[in-house]
CSV table of N, CA and C in Angstrom, one decimal:
chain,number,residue,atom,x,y,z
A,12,UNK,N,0.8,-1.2,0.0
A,12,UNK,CA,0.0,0.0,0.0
A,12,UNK,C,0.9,1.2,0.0
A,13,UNK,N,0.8,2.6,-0.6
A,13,UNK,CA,1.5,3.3,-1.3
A,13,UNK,C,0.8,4.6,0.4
A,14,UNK,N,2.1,5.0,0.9
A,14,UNK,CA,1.8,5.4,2.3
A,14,UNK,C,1.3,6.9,1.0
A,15,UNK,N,0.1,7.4,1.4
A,15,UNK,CA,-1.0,8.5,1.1
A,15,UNK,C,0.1,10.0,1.5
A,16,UNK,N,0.5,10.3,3.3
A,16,UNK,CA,0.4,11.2,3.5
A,16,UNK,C,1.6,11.8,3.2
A,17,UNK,N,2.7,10.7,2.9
A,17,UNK,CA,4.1,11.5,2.4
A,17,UNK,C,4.2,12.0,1.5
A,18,UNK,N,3.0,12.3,0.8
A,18,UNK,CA,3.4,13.2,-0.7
A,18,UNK,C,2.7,14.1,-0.7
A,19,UNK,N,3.2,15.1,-0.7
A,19,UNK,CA,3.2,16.4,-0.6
A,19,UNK,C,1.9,16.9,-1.4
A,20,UNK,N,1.3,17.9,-1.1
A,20,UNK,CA,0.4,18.2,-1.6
A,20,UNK,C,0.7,19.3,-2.7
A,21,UNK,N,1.8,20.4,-3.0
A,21,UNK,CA,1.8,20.5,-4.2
A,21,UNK,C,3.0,19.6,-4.9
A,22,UNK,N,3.0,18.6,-4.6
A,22,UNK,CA,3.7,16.9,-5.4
A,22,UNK,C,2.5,16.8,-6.3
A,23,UNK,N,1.1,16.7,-5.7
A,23,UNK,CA,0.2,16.3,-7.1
A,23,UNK,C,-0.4,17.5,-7.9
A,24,UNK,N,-0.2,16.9,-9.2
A,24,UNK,CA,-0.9,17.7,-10.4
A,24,UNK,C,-0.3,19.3,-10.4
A,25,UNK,N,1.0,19.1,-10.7
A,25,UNK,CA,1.4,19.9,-10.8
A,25,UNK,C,1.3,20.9,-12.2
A,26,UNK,N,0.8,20.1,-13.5
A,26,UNK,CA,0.3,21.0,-14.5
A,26,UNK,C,-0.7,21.4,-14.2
A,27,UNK,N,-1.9,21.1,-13.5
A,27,UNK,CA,-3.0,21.8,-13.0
A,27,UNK,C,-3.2,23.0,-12.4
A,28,UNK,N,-1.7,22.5,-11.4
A,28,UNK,CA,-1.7,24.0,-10.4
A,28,UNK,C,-1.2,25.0,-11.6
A,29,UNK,N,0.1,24.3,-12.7
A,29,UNK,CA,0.1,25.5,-13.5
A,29,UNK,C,-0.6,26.7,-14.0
A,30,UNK,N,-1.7,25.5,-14.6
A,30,UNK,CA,-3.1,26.1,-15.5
A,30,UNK,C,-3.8,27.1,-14.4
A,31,UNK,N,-3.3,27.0,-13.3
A,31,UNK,CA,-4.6,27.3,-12.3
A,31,UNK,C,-3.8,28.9,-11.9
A,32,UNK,N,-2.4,29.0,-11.9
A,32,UNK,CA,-1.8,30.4,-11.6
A,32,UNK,C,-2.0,30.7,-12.9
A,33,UNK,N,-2.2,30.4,-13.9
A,33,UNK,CA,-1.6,31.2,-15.8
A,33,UNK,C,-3.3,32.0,-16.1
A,34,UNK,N,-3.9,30.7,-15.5
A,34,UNK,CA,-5.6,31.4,-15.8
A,34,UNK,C,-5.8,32.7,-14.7
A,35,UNK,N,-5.3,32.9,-13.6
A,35,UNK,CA,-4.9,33.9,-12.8
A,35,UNK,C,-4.2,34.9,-13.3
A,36,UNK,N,-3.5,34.9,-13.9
A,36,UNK,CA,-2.5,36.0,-14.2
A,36,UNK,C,-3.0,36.6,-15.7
A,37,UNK,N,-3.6,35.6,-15.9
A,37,UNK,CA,-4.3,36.0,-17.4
A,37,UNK,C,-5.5,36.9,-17.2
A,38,UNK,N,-6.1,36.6,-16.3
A,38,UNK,CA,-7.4,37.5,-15.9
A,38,UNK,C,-7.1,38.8,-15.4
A,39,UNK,N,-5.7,39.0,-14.8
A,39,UNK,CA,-5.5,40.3,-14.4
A,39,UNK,C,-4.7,41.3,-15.7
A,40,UNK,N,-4.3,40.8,-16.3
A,40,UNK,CA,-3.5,41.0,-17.1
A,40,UNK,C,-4.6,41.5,-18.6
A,41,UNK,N,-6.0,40.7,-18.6
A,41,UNK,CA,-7.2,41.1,-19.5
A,41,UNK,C,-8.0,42.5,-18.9
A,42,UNK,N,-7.8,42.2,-17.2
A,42,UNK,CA,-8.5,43.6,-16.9
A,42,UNK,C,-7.8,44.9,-17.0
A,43,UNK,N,-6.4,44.5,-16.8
A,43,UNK,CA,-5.7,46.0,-17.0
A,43,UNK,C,-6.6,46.4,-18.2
A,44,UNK,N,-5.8,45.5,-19.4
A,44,UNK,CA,-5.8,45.5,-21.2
A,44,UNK,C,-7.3,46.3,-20.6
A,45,UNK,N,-8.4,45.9,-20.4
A,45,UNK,CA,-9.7,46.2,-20.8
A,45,UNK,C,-9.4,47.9,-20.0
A,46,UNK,N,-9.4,47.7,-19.0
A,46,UNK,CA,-9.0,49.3,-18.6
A,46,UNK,C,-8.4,49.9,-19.2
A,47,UNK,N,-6.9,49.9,-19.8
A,47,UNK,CA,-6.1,50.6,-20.5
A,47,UNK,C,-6.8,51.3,-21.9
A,48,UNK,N,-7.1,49.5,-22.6
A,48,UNK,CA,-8.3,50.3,-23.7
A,48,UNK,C,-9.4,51.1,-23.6
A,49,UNK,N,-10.2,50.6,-22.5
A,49,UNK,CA,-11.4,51.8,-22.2
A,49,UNK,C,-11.1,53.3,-21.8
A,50,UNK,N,-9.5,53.4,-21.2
A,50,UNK,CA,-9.2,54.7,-20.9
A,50,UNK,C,-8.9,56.0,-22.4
A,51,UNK,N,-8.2,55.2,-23.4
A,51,UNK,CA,-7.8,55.1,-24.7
A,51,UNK,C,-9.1,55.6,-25.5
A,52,UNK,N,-10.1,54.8,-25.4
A,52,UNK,CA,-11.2,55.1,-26.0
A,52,UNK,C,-11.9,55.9,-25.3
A,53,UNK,N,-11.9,56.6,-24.0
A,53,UNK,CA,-13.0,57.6,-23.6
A,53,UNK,C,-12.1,58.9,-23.7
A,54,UNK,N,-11.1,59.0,-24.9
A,54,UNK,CA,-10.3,60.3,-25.2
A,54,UNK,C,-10.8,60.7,-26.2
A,55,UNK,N,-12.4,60.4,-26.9
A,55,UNK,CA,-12.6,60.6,-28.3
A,55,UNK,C,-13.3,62.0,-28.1
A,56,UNK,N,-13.9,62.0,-26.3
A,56,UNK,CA,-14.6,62.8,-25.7
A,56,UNK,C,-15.7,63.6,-26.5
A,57,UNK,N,-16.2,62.1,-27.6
A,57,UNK,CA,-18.1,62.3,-27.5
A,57,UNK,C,-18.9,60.8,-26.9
A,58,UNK,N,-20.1,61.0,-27.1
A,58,UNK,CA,-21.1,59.8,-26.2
A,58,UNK,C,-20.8,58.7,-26.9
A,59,UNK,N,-20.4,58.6,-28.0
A,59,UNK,CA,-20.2,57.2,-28.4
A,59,UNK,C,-18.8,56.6,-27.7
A,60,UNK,N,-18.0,57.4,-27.8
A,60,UNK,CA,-16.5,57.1,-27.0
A,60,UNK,C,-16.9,56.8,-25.2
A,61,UNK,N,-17.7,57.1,-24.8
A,61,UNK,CA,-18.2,57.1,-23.2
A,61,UNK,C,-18.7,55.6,-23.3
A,62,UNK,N,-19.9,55.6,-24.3
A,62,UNK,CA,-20.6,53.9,-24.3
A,62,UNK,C,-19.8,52.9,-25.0
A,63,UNK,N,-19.0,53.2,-25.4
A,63,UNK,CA,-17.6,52.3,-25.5
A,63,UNK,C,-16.7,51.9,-24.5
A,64,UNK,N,-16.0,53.1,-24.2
A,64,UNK,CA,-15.5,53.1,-22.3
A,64,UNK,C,-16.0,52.5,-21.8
A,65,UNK,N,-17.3,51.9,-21.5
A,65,UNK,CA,-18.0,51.7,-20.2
A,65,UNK,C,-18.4,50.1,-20.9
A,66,UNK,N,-18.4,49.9,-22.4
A,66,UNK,CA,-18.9,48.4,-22.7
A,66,UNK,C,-17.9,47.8,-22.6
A,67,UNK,N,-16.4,48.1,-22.7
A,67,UNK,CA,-15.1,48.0,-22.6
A,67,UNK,C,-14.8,47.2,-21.3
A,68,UNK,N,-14.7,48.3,-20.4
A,68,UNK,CA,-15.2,47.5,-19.0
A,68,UNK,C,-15.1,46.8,-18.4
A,69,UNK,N,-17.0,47.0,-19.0
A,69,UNK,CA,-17.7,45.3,-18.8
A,69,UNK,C,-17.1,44.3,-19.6
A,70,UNK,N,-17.1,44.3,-20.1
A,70,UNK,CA,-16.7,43.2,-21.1
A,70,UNK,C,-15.7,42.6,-20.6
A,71,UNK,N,-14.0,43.5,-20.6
A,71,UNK,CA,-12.9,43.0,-19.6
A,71,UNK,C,-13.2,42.6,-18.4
A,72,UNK,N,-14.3,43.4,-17.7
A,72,UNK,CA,-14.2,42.7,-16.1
A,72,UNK,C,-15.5,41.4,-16.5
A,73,UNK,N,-16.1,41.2,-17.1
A,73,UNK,CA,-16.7,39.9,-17.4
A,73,UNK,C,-15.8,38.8,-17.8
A,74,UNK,N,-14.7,38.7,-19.0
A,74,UNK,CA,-13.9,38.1,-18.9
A,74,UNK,C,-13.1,37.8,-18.2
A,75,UNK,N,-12.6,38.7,-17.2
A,75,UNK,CA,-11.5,38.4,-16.1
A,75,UNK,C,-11.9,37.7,-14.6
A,76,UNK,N,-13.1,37.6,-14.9
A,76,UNK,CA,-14.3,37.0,-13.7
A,76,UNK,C,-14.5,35.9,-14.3
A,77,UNK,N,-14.3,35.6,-15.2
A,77,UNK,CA,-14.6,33.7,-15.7
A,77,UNK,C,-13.3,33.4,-15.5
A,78,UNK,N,-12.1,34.0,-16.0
A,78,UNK,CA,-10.5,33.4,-16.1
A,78,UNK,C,-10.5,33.4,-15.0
A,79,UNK,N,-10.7,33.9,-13.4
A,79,UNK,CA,-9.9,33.8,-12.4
A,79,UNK,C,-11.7,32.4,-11.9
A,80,UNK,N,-12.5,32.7,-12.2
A,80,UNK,CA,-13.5,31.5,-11.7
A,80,UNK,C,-13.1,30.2,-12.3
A,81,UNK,N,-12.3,30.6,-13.1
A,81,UNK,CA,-12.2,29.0,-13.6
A,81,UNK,C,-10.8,28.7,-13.1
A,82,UNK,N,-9.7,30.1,-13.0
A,82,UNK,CA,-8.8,28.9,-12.1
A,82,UNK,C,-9.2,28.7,-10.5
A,83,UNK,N,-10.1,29.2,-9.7
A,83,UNK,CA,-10.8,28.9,-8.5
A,83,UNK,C,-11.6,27.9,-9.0
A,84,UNK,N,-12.1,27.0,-9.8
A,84,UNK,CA,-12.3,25.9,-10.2
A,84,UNK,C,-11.6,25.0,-10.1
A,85,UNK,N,-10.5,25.0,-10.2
A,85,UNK,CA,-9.2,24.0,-10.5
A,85,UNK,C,-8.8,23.7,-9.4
A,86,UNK,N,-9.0,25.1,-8.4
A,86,UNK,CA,-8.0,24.6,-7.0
A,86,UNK,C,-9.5,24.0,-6.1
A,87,UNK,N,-10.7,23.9,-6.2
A,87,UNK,CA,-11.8,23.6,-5.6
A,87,UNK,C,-11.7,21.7,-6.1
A,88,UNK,N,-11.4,21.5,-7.2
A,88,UNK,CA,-11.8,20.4,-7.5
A,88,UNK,C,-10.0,19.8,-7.3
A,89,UNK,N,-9.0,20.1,-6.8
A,89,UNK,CA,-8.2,19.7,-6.3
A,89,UNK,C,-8.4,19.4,-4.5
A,90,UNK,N,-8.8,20.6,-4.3
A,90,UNK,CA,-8.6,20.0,-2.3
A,90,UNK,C,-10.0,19.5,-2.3
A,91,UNK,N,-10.6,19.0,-3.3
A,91,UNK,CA,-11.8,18.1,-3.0
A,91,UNK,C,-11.0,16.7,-3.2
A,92,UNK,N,-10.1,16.8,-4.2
A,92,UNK,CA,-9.5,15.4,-4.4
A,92,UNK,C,-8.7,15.0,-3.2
A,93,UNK,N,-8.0,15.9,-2.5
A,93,UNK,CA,-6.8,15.7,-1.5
A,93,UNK,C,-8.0,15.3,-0.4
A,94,UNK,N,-9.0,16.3,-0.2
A,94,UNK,CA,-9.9,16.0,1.1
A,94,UNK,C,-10.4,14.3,0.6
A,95,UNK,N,-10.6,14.0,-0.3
A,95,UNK,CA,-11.1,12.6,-0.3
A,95,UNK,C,-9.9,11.3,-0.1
A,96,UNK,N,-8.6,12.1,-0.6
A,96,UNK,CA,-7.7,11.2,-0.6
A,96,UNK,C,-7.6,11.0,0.9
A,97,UNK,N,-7.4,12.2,2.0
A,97,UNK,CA,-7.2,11.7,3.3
A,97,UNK,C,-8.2,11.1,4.1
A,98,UNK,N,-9.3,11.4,3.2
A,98,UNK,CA,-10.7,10.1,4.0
A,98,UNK,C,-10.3,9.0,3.6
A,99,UNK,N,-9.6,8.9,2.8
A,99,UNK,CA,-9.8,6.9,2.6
A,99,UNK,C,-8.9,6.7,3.1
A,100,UNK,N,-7.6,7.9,3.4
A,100,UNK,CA,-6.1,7.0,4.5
A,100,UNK,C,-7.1,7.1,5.7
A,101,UNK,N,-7.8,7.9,6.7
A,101,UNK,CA,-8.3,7.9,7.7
A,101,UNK,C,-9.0,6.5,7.5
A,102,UNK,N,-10.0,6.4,6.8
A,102,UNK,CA,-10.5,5.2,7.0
A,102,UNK,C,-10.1,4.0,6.7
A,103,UNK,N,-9.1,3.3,6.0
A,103,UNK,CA,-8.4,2.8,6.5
A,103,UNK,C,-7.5,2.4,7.2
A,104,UNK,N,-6.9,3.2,8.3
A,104,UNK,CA,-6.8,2.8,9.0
A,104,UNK,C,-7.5,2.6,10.3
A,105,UNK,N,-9.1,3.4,10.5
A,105,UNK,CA,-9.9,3.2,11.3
A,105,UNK,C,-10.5,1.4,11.2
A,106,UNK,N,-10.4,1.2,10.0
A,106,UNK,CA,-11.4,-0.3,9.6
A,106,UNK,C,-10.4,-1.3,10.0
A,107,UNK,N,-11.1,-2.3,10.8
A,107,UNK,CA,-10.3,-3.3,11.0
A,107,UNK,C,-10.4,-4.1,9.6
A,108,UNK,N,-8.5,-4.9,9.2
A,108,UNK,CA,-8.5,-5.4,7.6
A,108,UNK,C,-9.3,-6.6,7.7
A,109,UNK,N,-9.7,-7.3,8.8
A,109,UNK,CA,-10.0,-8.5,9.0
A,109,UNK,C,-11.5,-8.9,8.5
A,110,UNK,N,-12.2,-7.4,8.9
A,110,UNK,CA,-13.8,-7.6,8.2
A,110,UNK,C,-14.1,-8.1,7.1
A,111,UNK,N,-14.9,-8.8,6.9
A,111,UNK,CA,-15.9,-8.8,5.6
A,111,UNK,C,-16.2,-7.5,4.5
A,112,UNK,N,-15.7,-7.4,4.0
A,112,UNK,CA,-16.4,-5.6,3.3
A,112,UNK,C,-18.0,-6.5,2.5
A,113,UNK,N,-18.7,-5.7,2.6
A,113,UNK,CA,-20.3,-5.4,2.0
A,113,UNK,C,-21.2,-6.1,2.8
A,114,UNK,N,-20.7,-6.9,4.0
A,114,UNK,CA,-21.6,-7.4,5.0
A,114,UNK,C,-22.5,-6.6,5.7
A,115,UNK,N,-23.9,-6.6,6.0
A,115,UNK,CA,-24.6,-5.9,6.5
A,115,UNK,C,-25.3,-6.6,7.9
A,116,UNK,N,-25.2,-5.7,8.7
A,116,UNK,CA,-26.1,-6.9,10.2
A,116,UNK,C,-27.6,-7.5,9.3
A,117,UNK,N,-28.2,-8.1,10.3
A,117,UNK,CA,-29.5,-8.8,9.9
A,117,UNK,C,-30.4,-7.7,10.2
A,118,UNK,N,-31.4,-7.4,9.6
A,118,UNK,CA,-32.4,-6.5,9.6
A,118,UNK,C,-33.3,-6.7,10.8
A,119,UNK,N,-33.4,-6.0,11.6
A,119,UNK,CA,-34.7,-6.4,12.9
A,119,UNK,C,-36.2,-6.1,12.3
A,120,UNK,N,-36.0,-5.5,11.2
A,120,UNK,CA,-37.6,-4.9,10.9
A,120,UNK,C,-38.0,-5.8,10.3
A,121,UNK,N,-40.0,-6.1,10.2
A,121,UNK,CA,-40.5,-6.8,10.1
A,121,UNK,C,-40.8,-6.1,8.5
A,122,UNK,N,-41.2,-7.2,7.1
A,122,UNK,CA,-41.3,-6.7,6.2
A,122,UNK,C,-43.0,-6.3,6.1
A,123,UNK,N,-43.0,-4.8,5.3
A,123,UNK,CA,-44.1,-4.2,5.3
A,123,UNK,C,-45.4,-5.6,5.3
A,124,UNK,N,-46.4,-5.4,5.2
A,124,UNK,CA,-47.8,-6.4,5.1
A,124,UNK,C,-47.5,-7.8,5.7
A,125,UNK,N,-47.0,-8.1,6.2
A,125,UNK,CA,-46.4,-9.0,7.1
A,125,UNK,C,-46.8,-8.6,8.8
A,126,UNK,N,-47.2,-10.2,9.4
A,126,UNK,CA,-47.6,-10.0,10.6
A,126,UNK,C,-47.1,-11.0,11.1
């Protein structure tokens, strides 16, 4: 049996965690861009250049809110995997190896329409 706790937790999935800082850094790096442009474009200083600025934005902070939700995706569905991996070392070694696995006690209830 492969001892669980000795490996380090950034040991696993180390291109994941990559994806998971690059999708971070990308989203901040789209909001600047989106600010920088929208500053760029509200120098045209008429109303179209304003509703530009401001679709600009949105748009950049819409995109930079999925990039950083999806690498907070990556690390959610990682410490779900680690939290599951240390339930099954805990529980094994809570279970004695000697049991039966799928054995169930005997049922005390009486079956429905039965007397």
């Amino acid at each position: 049996m492969v001892n669980i706790e000795k490996e380090g937790n950034m040991d696993r999935f180390p291109v994941l965690r990559g994806i998971s800082v690059s999708l971070k850094i990308l989203a901040v790096l789209v909001l600047v861009a989106g600010i920088l442009i929208g500053l760029v474009g509200r120098g045209t200083g008429n109303q179209l250049g304003a509703i530009a600025t401001f679709g600009t934005f949105l748009i950049a902070a819409i995109y930079a809110i999925g990039l950083w939700v999806s690498a907070e995706m990556i690390g959610v569905l990682l410490a779900i995997e680690e939290n599951t991996r240390q339930s099954a070392s805990l529980m094994a070694r809570l279970t004695p190896t000697s049991t039966v696995t799928g054995a169930t006690p005997a049922s005390t209830e009486r079956p429905i329409g039965r007397r």
